[in-house]
Tab-separated table of C-alpha atoms in Angstrom:
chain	number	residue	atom	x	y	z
A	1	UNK	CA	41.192	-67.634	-37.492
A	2	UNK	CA	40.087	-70.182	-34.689
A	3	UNK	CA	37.027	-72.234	-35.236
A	4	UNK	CA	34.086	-72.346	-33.746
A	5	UNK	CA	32.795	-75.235	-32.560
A	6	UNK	CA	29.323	-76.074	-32.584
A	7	UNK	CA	27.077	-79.221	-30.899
A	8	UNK	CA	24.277	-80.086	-31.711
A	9	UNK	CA	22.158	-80.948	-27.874
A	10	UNK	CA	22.155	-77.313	-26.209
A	11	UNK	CA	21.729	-76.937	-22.879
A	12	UNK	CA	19.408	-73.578	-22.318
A	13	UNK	CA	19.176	-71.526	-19.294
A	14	UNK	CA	17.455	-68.120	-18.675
A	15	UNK	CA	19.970	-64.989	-18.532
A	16	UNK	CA	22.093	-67.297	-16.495
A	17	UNK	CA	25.171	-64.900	-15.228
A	18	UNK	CA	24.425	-62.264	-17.201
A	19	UNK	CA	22.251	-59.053	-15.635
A	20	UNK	CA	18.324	-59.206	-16.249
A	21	UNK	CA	15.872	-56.233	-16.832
A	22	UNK	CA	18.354	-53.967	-18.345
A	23	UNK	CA	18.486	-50.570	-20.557
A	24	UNK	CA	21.062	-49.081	-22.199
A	25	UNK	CA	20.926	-45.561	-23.469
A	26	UNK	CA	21.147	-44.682	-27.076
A	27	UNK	CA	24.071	-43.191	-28.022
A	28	UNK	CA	26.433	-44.115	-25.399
A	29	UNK	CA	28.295	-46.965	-25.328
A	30	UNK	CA	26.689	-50.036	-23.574
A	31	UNK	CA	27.514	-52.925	-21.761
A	32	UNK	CA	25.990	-56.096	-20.919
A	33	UNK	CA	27.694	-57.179	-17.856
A	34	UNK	CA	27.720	-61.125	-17.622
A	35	UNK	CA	30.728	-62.947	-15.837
A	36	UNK	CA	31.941	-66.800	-17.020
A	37	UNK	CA	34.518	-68.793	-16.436
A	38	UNK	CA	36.973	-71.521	-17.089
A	39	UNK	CA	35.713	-71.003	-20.830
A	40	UNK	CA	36.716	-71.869	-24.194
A	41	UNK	CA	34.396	-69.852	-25.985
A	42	UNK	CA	31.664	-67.213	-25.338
A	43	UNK	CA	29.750	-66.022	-28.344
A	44	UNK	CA	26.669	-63.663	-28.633
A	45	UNK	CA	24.664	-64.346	-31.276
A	46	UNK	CA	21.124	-62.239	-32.501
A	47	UNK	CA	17.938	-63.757	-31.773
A	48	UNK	CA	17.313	-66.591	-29.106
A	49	UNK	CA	15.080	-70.237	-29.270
A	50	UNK	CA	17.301	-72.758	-31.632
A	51	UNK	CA	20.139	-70.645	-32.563
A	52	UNK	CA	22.365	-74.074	-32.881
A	53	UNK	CA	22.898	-73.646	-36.575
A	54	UNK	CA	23.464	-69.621	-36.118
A	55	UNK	CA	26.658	-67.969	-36.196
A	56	UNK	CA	27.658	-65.726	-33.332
A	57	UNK	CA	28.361	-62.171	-34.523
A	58	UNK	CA	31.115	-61.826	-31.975
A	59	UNK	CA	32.967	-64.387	-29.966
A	60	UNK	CA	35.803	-64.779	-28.094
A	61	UNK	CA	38.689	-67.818	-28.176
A	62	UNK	CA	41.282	-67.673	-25.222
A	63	UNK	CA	41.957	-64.226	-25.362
A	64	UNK	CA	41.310	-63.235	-28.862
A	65	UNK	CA	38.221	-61.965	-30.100
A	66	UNK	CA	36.388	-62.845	-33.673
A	67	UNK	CA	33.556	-62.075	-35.889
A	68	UNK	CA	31.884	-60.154	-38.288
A	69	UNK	CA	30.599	-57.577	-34.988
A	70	UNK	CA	34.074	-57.014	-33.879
A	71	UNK	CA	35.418	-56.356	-37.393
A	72	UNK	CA	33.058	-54.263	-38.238
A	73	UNK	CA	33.786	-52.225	-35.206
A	74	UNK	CA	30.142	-52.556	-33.993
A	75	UNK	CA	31.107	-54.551	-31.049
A	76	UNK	CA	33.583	-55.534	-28.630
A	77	UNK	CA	34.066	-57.818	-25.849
A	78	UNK	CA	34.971	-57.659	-22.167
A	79	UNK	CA	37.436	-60.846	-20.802
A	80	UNK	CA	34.697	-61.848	-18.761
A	81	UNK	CA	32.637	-62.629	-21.857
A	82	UNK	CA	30.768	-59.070	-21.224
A	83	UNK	CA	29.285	-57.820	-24.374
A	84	UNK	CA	30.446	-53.694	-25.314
A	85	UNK	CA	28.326	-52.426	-27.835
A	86	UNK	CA	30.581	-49.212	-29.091
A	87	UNK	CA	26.999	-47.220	-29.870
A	88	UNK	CA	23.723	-47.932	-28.684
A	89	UNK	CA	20.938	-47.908	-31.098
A	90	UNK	CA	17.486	-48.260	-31.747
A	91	UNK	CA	18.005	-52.013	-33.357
A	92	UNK	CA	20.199	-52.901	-30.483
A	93	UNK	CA	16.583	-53.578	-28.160
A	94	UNK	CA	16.689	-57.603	-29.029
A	95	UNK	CA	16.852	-61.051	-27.026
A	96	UNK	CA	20.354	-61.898	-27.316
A	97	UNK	CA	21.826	-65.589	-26.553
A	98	UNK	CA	24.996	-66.118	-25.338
A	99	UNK	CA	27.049	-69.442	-26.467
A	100	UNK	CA	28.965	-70.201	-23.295
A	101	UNK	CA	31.321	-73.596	-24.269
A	102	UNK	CA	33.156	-74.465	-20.845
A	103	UNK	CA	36.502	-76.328	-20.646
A	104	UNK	CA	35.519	-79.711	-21.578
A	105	UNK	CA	31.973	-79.513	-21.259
A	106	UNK	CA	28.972	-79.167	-23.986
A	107	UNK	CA	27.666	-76.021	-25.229
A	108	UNK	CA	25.367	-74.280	-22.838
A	109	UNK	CA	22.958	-71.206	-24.271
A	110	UNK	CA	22.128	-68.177	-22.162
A	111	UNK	CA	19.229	-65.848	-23.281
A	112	UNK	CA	20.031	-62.104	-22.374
A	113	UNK	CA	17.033	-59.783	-23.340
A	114	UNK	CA	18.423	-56.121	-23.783
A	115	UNK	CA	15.995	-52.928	-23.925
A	116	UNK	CA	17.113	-49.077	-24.722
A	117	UNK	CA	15.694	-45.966	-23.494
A	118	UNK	CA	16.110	-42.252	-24.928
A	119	UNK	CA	16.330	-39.557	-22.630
A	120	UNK	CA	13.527	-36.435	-22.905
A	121	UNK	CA	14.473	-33.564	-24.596
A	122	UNK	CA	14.585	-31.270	-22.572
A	123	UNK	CA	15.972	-33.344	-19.640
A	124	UNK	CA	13.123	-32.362	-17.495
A	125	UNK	CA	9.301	-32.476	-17.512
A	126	UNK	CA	7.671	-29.428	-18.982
A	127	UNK	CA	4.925	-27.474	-17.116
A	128	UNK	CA	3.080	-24.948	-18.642
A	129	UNK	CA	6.274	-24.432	-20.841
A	130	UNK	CA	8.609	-24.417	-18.632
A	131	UNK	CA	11.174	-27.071	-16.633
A	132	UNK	CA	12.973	-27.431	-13.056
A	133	UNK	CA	11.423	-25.026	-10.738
A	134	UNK	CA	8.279	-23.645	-12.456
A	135	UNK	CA	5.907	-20.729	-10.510
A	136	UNK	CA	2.514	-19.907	-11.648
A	137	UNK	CA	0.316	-17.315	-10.520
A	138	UNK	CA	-3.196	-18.499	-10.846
A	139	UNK	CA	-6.453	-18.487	-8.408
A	140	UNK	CA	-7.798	-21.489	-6.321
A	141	UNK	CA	-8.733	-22.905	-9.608
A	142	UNK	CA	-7.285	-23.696	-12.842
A	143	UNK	CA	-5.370	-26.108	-15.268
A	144	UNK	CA	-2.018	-27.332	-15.105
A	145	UNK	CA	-0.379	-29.148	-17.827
A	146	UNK	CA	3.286	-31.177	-17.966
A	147	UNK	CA	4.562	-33.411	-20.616
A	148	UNK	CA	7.686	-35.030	-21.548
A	149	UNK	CA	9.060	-35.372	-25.098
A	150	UNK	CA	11.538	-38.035	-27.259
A	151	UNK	CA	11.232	-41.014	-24.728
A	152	UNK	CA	11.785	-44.080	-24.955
A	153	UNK	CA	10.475	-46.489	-23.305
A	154	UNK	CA	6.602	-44.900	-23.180
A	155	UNK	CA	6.135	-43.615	-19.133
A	156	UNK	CA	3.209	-41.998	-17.761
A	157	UNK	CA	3.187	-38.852	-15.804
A	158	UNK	CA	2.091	-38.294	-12.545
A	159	UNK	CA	1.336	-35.121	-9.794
A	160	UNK	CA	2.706	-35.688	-6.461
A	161	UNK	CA	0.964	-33.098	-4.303
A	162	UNK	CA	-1.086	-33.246	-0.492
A	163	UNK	CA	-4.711	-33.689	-1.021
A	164	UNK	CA	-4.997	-32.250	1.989
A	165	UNK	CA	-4.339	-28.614	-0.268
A	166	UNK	CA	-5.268	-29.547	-3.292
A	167	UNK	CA	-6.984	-31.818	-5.707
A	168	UNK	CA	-6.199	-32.957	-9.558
A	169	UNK	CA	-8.228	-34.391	-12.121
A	170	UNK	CA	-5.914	-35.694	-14.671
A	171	UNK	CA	-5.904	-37.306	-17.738
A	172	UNK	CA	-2.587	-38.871	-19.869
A	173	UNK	CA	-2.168	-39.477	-23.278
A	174	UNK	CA	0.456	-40.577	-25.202
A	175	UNK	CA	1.585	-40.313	-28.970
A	176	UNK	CA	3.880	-41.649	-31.350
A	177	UNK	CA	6.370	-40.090	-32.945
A	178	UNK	CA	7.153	-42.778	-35.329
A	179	UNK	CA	10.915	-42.735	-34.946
A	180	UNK	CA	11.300	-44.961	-31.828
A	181	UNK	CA	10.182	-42.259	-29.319
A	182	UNK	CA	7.223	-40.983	-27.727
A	183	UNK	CA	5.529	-37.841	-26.275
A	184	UNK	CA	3.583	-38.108	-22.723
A	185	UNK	CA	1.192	-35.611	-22.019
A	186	UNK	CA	-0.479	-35.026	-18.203
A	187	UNK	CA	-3.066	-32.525	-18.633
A	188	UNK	CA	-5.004	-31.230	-14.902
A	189	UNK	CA	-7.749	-29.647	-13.581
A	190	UNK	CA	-6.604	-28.485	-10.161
A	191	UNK	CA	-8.840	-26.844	-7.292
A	192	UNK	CA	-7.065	-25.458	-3.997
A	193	UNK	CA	-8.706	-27.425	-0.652
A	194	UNK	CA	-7.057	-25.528	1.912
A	195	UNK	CA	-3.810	-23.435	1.478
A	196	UNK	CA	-2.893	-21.976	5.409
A	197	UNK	CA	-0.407	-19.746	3.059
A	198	UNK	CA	-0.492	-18.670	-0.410
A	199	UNK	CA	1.037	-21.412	-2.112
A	200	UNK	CA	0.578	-24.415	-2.585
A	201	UNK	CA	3.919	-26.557	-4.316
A	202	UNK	CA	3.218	-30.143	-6.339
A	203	UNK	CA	5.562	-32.197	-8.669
A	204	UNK	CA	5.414	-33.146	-11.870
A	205	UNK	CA	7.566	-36.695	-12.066
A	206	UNK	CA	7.397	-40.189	-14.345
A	207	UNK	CA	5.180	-42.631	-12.504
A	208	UNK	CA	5.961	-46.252	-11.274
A	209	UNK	CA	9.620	-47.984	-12.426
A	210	UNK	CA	10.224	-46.041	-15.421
A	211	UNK	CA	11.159	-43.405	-12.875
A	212	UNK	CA	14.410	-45.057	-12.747
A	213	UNK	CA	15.036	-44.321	-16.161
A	214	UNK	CA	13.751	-40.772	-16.049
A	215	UNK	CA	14.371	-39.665	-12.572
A	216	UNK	CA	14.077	-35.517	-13.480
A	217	UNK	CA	11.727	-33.469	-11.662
A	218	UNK	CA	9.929	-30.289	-12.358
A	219	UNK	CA	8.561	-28.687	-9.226
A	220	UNK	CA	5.717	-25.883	-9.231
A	221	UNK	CA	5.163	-23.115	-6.988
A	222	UNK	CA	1.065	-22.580	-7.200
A	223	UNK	CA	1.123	-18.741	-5.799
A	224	UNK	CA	-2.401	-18.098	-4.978
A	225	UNK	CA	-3.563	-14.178	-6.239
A	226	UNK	CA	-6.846	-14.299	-4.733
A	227	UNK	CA	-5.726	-15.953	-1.150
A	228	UNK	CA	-2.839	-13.635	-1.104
A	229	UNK	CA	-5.123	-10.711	-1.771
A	230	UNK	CA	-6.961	-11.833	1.835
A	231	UNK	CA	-3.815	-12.227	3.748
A	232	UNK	CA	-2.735	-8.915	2.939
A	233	UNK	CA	-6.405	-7.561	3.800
A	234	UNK	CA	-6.410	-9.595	7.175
C-alpha cells in the first residue's frame, strides 16, 4: 500500500474547489463534487480544525484509491478527487476536510461542510388529509390545516393566496420525532374578502430556501356553499 505523507505547517482554505451549501439525500448515493489537479494525493478525512495528525478515511495515490472508507465499501472516489458516498445517512451531515498534496508543493487543507435532507412522506404537503390537488367545500369562513411529515432539514409552511380574496391567520409549529426528522404543522383561520366566483384557490408550499429541497405543492380549491347558493339565486 502507498504511504501517506503527512507535513506538519498546513495551509487551510475554506471549501476551496469543492461545492458549498450542499445536501445530499438519505438513501441515495451522494456526491461531493470538488475538482483538483496536478495532485499527488487527495484525502478526506472526518472532522475539520487541526486534522494534521488524523488519518484520512479515504484517499487517493495516482490512480489508486486507499483506506479504511473504501475497503469497507462505505466510500468511493471520483478521479477528480470527488468524494461518492455509496449510501447517504444520517451520520454523513459533518464538516469534512479534504487533504489536497499538489505535485511538489506542501499539504493544503480544504474544509467541505456536507448537510442531508429526508424527503416528506407523503411527497406532498397534506391539507385537511389530503395531497396534490385538494377541494373543500366550506363557507366564507373556516379552518384550514397542512403539514408535512419525516423532514429533514426542519422548514416552515406557508399559504400563498391573494389577499385581495382572502385572509389567513396562521400559526406553525414544529415537533421532533427523535429519529433525525421532523413534523411541520400550518394550522389557519381563513375568512373569504371578496370571491367574484365561488372559489377561491391558495397553496400550501415550504417557505423561504428550503423550498429547494422540498419543492411539492398541494393546491386547494376553496368552493364556497353559501356564495354559490347566491349565484344560483341571482
Amino acid at each position: 500500500m502507498a504511504s501517506l505523507r503527512v507535513q506538519h505547517r498546513p495551509v487551510y482554505r475554506m471549501c476551496g474547489s469543492c461545492q458549498e451549501n450542499l445536501y445530499l439525500e438519505v438513501g441515495k448515493q451522494g456526491l461531493v463534487p470538488c475538482h483538483f489537479e496536478d495532485f499527488d494525493i487527495i484525502g478526506w478525512i472526518n472532522g475539520d480544525g487541526d486534522v494534521t495528525n488524523t488519518s484520512p478515511f479515504i484517499y487517493m495515490e495516482g490512480s489508486q484509491i486507499y483506506g479504511r472508507g473504501y475497503e469497507s465499501g462505505d466510500y468511493d472516489m471520483h478521479p477528480n478527487g470527488s468524494l461518492i458516498i455509496n449510501e447517504v445517512k444520517l451520520t454523513n451531515e459533518f464538516n469534512y476536510t479534504v487533504l489536497f498534496v499538489p505535485s511538489g508543493g506542501a499539504n493544503e487543507y480544504f474544509n467541505v461542510p456536507v448537510k442531508v435532507y429526508v424527503p416528506p412522506d407523503p411527497g406532498y404537503p397534506v391539507v385537511n388529509g389530503r395531497t396534490n390537488q385538494v377541494i373543500v367545500h366550506e363557507n366564507t369562513r373556516g379552518f384550514i390545516n397542512c403539514s408535512l411529515t419525516g423532514i429533514r432539514p426542519r422548514a416552515h409552511l406557508e399559504w400563498v393566496a391573494s389577499p385581495d380574496e382572502i385572509s389567513l391567520d396562521s400559526a406553525h409549529r414544529v415537533t421532533d420525532n427523535n429519529d433525525g426528522t421532523y413534523n411541520t404543522y400550518l394550522t389557519s383561520s381563513y375568512k373569504v374578502i371578496n370571491s367574484p366566483t365561488w372559489r377561491v384557490s391558495l397553496i400550501c408550499r415550504v417557505a423561504g430556501q428550503m423550498a429547494d429541497l422540498f419543492p411539492s405543492v398541494t393546491t386547494v380549491y376553496l368552493l364556497l356553499e353559501q356564495r354559490k347558493l347566491q349565484i344560483l339565486r341571482e
